[in-house]
mmCIF file of C-alpha atoms and ligand atoms in Angstrom:
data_model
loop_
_atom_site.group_PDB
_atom_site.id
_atom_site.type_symbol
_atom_site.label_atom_id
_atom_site.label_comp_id
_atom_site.label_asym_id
_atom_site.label_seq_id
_atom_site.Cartn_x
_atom_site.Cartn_y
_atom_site.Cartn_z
ATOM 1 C CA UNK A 1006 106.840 82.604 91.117
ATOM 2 C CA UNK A 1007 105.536 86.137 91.857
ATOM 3 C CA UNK A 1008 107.554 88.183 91.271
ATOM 4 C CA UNK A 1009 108.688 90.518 94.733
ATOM 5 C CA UNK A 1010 108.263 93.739 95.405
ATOM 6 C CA UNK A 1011 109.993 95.475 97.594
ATOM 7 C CA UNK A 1012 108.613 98.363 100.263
ATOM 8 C CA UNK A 1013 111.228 100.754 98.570
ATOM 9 C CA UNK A 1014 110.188 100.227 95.394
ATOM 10 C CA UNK A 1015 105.881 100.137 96.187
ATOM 11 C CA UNK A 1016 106.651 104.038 97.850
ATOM 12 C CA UNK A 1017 108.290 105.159 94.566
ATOM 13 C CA UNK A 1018 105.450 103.358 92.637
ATOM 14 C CA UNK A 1019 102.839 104.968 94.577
ATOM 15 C CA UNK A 1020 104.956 108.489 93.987
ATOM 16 C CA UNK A 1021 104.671 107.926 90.715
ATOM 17 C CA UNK A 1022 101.116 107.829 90.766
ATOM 18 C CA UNK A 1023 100.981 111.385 91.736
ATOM 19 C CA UNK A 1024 102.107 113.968 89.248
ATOM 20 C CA UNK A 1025 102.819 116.860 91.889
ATOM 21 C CA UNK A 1026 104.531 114.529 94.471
ATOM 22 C CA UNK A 1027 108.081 115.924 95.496
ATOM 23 C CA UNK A 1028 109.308 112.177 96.890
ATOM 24 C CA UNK A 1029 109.774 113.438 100.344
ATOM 25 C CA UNK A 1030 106.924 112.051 101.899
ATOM 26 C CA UNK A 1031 108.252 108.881 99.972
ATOM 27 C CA UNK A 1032 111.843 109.635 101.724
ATOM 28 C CA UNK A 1033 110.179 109.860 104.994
ATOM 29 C CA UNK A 1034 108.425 106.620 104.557
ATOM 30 C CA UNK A 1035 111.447 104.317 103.766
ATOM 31 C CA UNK A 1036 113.454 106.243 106.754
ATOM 32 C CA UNK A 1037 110.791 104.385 109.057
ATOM 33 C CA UNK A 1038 111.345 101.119 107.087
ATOM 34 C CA UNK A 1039 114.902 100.892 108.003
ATOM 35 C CA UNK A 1040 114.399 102.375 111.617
ATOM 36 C CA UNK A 1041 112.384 99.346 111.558
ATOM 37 C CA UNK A 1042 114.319 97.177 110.275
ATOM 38 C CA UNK A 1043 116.778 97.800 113.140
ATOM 39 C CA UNK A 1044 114.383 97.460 116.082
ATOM 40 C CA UNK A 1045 113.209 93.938 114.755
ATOM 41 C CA UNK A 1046 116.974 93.142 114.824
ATOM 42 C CA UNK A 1047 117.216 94.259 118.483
ATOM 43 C CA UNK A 1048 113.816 93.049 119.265
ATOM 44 C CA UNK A 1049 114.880 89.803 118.485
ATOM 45 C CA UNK A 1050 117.896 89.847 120.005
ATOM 46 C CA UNK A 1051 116.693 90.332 123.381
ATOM 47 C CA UNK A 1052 116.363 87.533 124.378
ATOM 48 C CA UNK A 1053 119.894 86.599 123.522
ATOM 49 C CA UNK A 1054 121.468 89.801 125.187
ATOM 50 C CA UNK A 1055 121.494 92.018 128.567
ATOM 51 C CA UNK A 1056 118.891 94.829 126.822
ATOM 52 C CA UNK A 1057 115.816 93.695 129.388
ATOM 53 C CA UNK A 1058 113.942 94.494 132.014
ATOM 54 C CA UNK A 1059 112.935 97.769 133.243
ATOM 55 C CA UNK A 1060 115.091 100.793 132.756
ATOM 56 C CA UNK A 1061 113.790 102.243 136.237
ATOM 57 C CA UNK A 1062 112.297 105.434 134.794
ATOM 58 C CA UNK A 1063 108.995 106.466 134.337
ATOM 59 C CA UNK A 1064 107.775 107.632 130.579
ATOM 60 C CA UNK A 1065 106.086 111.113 130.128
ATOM 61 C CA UNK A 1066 102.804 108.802 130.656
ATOM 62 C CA UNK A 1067 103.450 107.416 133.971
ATOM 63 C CA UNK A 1068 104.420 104.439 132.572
ATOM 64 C CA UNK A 1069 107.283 101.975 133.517
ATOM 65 C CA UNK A 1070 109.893 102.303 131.115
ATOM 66 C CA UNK A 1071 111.363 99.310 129.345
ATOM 67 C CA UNK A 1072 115.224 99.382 127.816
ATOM 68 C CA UNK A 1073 113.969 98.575 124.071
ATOM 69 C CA UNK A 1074 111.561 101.300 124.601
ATOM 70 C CA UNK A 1075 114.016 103.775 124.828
ATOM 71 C CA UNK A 1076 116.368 101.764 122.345
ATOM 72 C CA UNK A 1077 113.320 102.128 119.531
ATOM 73 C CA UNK A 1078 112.938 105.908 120.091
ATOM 74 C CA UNK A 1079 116.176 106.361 119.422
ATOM 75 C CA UNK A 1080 116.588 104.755 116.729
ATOM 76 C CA UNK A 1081 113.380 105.823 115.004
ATOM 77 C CA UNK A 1082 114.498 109.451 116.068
ATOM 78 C CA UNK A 1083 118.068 109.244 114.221
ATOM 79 C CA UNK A 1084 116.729 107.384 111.234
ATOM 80 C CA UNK A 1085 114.494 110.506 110.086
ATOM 81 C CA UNK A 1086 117.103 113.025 111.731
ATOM 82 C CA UNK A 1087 118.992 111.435 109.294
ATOM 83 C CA UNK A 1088 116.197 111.440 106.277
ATOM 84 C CA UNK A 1089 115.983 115.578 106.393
ATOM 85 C CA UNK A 1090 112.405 115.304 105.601
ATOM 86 C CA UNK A 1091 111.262 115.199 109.320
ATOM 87 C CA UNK A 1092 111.286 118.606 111.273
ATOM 88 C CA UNK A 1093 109.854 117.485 114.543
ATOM 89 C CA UNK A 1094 108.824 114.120 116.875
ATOM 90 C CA UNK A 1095 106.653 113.763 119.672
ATOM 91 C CA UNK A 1096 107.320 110.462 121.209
ATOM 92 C CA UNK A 1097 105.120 108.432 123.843
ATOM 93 C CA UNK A 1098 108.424 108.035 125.540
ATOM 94 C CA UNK A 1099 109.402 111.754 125.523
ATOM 95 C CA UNK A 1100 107.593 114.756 127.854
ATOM 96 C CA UNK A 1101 108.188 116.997 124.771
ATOM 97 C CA UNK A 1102 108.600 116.920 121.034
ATOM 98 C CA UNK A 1103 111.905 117.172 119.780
ATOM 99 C CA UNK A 1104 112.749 119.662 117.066
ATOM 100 C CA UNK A 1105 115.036 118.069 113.952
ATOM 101 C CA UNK A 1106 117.954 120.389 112.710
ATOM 102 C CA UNK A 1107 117.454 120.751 109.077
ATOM 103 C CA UNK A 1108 119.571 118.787 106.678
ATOM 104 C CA UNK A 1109 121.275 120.947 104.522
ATOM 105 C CA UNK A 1110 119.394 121.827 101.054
ATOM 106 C CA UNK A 1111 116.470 120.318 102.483
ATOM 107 C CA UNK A 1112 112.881 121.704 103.654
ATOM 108 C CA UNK A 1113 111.791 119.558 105.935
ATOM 109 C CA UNK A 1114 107.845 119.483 105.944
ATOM 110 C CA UNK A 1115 106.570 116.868 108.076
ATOM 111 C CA UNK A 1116 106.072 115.468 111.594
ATOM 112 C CA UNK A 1117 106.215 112.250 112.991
ATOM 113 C CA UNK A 1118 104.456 111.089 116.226
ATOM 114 C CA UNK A 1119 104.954 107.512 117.459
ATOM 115 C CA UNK A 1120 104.630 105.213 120.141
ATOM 116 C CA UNK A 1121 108.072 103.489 119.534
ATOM 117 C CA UNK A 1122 106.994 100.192 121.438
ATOM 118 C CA UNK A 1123 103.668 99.026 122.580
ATOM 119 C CA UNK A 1124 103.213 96.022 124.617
ATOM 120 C CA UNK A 1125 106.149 97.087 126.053
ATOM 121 C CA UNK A 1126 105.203 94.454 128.723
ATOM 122 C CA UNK A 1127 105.446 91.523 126.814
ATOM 123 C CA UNK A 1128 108.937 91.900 125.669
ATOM 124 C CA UNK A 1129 110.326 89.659 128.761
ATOM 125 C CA UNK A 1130 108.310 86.704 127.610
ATOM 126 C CA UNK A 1131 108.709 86.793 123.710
ATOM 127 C CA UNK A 1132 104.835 87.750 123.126
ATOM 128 C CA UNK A 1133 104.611 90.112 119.997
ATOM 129 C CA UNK A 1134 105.383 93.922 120.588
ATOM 130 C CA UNK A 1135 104.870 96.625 117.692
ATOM 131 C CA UNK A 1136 105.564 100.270 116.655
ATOM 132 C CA UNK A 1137 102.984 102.735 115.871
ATOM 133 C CA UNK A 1138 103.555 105.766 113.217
ATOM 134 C CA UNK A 1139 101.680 109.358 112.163
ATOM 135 C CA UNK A 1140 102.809 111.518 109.881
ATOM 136 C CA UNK A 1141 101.175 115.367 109.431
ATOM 137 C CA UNK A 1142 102.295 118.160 107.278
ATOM 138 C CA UNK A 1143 103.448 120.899 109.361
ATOM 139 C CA UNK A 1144 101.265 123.793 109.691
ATOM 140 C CA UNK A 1145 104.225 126.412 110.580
ATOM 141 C CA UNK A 1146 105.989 127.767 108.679
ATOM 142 C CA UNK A 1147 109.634 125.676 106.555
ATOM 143 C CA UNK A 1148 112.115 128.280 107.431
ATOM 144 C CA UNK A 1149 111.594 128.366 111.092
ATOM 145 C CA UNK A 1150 111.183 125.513 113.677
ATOM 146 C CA UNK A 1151 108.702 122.853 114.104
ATOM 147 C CA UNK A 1152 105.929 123.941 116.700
ATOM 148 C CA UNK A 1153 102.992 122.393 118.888
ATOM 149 C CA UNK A 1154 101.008 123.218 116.552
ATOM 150 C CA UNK A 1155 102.197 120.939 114.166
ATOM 151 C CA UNK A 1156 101.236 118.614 116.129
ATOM 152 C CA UNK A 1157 98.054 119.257 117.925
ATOM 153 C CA UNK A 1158 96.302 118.186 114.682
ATOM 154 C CA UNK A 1159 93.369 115.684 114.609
ATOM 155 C CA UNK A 1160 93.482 112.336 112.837
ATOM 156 C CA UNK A 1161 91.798 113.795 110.102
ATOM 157 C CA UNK A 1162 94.708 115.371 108.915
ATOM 158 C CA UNK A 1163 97.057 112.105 109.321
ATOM 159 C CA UNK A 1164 98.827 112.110 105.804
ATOM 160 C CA UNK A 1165 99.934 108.327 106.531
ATOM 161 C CA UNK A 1166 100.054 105.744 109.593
ATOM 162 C CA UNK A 1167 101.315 102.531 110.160
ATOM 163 C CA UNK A 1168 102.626 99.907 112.371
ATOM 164 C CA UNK A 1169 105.404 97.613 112.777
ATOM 165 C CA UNK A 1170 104.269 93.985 114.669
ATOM 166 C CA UNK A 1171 107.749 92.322 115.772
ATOM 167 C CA UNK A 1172 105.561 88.649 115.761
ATOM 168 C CA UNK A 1173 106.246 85.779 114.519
ATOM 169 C CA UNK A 1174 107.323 87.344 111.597
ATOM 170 C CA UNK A 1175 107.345 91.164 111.323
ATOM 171 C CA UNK A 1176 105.443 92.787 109.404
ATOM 172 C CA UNK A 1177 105.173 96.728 108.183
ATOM 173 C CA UNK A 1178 101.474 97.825 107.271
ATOM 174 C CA UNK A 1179 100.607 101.467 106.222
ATOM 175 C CA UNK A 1180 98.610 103.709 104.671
ATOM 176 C CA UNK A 1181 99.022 107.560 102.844
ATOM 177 C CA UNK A 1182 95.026 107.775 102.975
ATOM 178 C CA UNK A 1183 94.641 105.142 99.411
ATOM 179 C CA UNK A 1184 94.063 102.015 101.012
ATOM 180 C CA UNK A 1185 96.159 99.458 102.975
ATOM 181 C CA UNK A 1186 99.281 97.659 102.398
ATOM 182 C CA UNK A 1187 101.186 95.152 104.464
ATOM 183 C CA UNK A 1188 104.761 94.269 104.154
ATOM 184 C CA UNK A 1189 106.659 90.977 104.959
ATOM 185 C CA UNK A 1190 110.482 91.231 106.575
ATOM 186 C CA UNK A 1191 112.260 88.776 104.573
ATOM 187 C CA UNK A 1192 114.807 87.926 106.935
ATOM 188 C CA UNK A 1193 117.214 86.218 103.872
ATOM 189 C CA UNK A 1194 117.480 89.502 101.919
ATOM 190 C CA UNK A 1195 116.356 91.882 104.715
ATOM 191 C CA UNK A 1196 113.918 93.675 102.417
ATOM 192 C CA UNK A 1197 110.294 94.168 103.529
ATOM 193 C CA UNK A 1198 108.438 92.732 100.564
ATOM 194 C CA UNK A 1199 104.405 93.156 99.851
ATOM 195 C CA UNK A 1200 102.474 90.425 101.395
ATOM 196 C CA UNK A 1201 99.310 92.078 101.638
ATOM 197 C CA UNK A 1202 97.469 94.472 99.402
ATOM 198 C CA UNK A 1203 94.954 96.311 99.516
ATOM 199 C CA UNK A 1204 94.185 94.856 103.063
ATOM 200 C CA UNK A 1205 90.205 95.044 104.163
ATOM 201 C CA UNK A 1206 89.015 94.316 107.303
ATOM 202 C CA UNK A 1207 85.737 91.868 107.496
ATOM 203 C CA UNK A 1208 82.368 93.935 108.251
ATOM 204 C CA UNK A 1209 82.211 91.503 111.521
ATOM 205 C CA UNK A 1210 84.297 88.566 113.372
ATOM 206 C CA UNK A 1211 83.944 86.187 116.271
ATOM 207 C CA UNK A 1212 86.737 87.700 118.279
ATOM 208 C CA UNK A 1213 86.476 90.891 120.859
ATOM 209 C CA UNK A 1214 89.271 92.406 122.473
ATOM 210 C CA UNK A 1215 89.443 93.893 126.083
ATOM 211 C CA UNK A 1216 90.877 93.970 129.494
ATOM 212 C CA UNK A 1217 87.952 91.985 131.044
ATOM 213 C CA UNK A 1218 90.201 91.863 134.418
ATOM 214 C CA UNK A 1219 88.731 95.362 134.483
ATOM 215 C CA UNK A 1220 85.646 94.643 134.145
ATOM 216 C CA UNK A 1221 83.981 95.845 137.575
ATOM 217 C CA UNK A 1222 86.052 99.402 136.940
ATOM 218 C CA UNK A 1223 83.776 100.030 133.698
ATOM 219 C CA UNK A 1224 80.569 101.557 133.154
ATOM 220 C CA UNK A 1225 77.322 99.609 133.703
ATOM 221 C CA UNK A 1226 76.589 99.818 129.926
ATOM 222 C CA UNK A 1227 79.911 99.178 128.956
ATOM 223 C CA UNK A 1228 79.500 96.360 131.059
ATOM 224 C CA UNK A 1229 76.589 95.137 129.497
ATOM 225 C CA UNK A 1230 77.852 95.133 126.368
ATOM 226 C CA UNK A 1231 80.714 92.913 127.555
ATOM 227 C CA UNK A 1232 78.403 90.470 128.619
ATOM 228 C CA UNK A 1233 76.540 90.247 125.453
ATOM 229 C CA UNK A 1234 79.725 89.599 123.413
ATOM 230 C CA UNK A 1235 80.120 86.873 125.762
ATOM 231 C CA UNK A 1236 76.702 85.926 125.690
ATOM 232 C CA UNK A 1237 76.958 86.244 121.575
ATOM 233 C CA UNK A 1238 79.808 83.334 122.212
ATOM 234 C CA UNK A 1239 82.185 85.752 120.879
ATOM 235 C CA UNK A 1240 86.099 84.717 121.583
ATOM 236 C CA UNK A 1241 87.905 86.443 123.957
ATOM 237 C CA UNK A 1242 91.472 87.737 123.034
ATOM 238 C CA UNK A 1243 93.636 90.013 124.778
ATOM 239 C CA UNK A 1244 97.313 90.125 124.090
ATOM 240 C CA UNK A 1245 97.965 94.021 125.853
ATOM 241 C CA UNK A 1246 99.599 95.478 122.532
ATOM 242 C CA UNK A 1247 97.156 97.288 120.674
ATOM 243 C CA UNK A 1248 99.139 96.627 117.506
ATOM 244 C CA UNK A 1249 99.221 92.647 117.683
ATOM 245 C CA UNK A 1250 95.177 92.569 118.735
ATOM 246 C CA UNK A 1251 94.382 94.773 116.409
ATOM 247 C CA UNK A 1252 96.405 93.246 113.450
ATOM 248 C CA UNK A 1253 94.725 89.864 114.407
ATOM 249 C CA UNK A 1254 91.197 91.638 113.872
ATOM 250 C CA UNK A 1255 91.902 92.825 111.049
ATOM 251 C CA UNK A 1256 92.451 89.911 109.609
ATOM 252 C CA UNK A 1257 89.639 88.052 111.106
ATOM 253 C CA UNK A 1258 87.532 90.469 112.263
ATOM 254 C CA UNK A 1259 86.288 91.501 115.740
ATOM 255 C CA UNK A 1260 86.005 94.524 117.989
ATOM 256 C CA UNK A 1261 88.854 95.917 120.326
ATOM 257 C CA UNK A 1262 87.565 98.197 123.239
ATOM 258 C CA UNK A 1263 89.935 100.368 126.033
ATOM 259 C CA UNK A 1264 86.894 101.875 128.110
ATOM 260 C CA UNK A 1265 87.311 104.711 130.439
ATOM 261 C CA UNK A 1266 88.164 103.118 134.032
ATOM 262 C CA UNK A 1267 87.930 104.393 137.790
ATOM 263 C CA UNK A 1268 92.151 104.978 137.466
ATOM 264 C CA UNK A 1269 91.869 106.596 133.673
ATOM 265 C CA UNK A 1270 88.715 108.147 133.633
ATOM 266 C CA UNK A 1271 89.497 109.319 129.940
ATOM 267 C CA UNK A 1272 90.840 106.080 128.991
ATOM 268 C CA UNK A 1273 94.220 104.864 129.199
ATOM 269 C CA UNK A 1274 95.491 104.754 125.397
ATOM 270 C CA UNK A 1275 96.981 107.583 124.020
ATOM 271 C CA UNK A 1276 95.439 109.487 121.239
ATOM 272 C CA UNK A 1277 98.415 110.954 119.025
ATOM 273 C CA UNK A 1278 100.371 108.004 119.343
ATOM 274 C CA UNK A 1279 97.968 105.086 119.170
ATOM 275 C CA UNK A 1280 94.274 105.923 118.897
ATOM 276 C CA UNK A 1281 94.707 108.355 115.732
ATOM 277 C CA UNK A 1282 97.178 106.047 113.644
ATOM 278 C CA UNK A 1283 95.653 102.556 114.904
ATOM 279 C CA UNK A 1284 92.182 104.377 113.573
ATOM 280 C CA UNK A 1285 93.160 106.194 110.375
ATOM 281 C CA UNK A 1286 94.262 102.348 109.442
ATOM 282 C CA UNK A 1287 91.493 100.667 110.619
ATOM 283 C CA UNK A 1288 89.110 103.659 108.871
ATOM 284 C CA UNK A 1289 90.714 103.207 105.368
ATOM 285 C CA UNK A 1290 90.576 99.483 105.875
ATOM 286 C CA UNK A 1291 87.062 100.211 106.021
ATOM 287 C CA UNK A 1292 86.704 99.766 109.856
ATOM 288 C CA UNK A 1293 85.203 102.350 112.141
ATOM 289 C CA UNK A 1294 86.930 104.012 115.291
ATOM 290 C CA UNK A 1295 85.334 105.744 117.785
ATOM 291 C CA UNK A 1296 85.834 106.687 121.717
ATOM 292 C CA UNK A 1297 82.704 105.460 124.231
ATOM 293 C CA UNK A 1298 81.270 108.655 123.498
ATOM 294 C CA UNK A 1299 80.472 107.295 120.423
ATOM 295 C CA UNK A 1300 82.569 110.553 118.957
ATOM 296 C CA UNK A 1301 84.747 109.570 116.059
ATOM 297 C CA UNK A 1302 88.255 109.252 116.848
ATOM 298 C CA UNK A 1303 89.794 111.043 114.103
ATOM 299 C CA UNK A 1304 87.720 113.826 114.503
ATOM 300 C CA UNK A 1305 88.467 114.370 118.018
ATOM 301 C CA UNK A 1306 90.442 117.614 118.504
ATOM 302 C CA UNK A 1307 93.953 117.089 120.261
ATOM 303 C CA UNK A 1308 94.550 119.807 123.171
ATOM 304 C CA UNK A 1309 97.762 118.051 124.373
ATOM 305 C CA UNK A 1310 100.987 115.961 123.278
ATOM 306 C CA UNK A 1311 100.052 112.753 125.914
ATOM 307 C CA UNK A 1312 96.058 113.364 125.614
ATOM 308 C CA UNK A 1313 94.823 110.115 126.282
ATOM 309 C CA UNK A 1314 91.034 108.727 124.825
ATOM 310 C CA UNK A 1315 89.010 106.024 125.277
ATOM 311 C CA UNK A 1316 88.480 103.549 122.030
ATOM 312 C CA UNK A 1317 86.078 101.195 120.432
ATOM 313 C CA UNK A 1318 87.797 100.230 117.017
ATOM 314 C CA UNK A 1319 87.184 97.189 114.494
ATOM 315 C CA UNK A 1320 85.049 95.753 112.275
ATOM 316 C CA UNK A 1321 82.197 98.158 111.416
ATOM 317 C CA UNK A 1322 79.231 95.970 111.739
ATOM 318 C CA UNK A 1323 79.996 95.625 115.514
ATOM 319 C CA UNK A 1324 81.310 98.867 116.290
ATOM 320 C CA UNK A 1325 77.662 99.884 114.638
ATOM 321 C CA UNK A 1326 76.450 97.398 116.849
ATOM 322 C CA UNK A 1327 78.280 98.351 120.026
ATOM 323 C CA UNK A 1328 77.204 102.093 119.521
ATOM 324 C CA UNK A 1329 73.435 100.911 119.197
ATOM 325 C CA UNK A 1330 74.078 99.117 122.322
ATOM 326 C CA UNK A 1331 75.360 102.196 124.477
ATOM 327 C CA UNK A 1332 72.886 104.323 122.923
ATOM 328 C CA UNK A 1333 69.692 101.781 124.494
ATOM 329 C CA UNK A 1334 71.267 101.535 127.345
ATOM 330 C CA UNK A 1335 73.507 104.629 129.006
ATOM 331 C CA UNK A 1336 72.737 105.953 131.859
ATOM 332 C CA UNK A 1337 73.563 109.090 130.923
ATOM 333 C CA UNK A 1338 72.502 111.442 127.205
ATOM 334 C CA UNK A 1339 75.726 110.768 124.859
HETATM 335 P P1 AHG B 1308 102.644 100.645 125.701
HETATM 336 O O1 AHG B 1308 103.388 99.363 125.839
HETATM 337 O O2 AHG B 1308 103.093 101.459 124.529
HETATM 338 O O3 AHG B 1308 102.576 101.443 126.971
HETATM 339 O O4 AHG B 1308 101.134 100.318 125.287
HETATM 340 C C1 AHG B 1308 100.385 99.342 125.935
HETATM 341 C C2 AHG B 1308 98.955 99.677 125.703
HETATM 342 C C3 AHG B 1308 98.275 98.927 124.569
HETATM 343 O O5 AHG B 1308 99.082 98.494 123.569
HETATM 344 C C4 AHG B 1308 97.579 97.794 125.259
HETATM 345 O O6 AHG B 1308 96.445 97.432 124.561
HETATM 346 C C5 AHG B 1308 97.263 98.364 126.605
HETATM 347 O O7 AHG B 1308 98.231 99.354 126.860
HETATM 348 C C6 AHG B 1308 97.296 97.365 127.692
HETATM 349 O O8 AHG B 1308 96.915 97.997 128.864
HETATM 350 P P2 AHG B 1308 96.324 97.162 130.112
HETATM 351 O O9 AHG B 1308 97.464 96.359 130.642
HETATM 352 O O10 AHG B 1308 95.833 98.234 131.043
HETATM 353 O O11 AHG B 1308 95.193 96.326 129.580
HETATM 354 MN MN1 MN B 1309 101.343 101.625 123.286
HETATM 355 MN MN1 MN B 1310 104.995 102.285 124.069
#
């Protein structure tokens, strides 16, 4: 038998690795381990308990607001309070970011954004949900505050991202910029142990990925395209978390698209919280990730905490493809 290795003990190899590495980006990253570790316990208790069902709020998003979403904010929030090494979080759920007291004898020098739950609407029927990470190195400066400037940074600057699916098993895949790793919960010993290394996506894949209800609300080209992936006999999957459709293509390859529609004319998904980290994995999975500008996500500047951005993001060949396809055929100069 192989033998296991743990999450904890992959960070502190991969610290290792570097001679000038402090361990606190290391700390950081097994703080989100156990934060979620705790959500997949809740997650999978809801079922079983009196946590569902709409709260009755709406998030800073316009968004209805589910009871484990606020339950995984939380939690993620007081597991790197906790940590020290986290000075500041902006939240999907929260209007503003929230500044992190400092932990005594420690200089905290990162932030964390996060969308603490997506799918949020598949929760009531036991379809997969997930948790989406970013972490940035604070621009201002250690002795002071975190500020919105810390923040405001493009992808480009991501230090690490990841996700958590809650499926039918959950797994933890991330990456500090040096490839991709996924990580098995093993429910016996409650350790997240590597499953996957050195994940790839395939150049290209039967599957694409899109709210086709919306269909009539997209551009013409955008439209077109659609029909050629269904022409193509691509295979139509659409679960409405990011995480879980996007974990399935990169695994088997495909394309996942959120277009700009007549309600979000910029797109719906948000681009600190999902678009940046979703992308920054995909990228270093060697995947491509742009918005249907064909501008590259992570290079897209950020003006606001809940700016939101269209996406095409997948395997490469067909986001290639896709971008050939709008550039033949829009109406308009891109
Ligand atoms: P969240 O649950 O965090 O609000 O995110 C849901 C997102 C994304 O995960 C999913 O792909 C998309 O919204 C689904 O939106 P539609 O229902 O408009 O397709
Ligand atoms: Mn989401
Ligand atoms: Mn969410």
């Amino acid at each position: 038998m192989n033998r296991i290795i743990t999450l904890d003990e992959f960070i502190i190899r991969g610290q290792k690795q570097y001679t000038d590495s402090t361990g606190h980006l290391t700390r950081l990253l097994r703080d989100i381990g156990i934060a979620a570790k705790i959500v997949n316990r809740e997650v999978n208790k809801a079922g079983l308990v009196n946590i569902l069902g709409v709260a009755g709020s709406d998030n800073a998003s316009g968004d209805d607001v589910q009871k484990l979403d606020i339950f995984a904010n939380e939690v993620f929030i007081d597991c790197l309070k906790n940590g020290g090494e986290c000075c500041g979080v902006a939240s999907e759920e929260l209007e503003e970011f929230v500044v992190l007291d400092p932990v005594k004898n420690k200089d905290a020098q990162y932030v964390v954004v996060m969308d603490p739950l997506d799918g949020s609407s598949n929760i009531d029927v036991n379809v997969s949900v997930g948790t989406i990470f970013g972490i940035y190195k604070r621009k201002s400066d250690c002795s002071g505050p975190c500020e919105m400037a810390d923040f405001l940074q493009t992808g480009a600057e991501l230090v690490a991202a990841g996700y958590v699916l809650y499926g039918t098993s959950t797994i933890l895949v991330y990456s500090t910029g040096n490839g991709v790793n996924g990580f098995t919960l093993d429910p016996s010993i409650g350790e997240f142990c590597l499953s996957h290394p050195d994940m790839k996506i395939p150049d290209a894949g039967n599957y694409y990925s899109v709210n086709q209800g919306y269909y009539l609300k997209f551009d013409l080209e955008m439209r077109r395209y659609i029909d050629q992936c269904s022409d193509s006999n691509l295979r139509l999957r659409y679960i409405g978390s990011m995480v879980s459709d996007l974990h399935r293509i990169m695994f088997q390859g495909g394309i996942f698209l959120y277009p700009n529609t007549r309600k979000y004319v910029n797109g719906k998904l948000r681009l600190l919280y999902e678009c940046n980290p979703m992308s920054f994995i995909i990228e270093q999975a060697g995947g491509l990730a742009i918005n249907t500008k064909l501008q590259r996500i992570l290079e897209l500047p950020v003006a606001s905490l809940h700016q939101r951005s269209t996406i095409v993001i997948g395997s490469p060949d067909m986001v290639k493809d896709m971008k050939a396809f709008i550039e033949r055929y829009s109406a308009v100069e891109i």
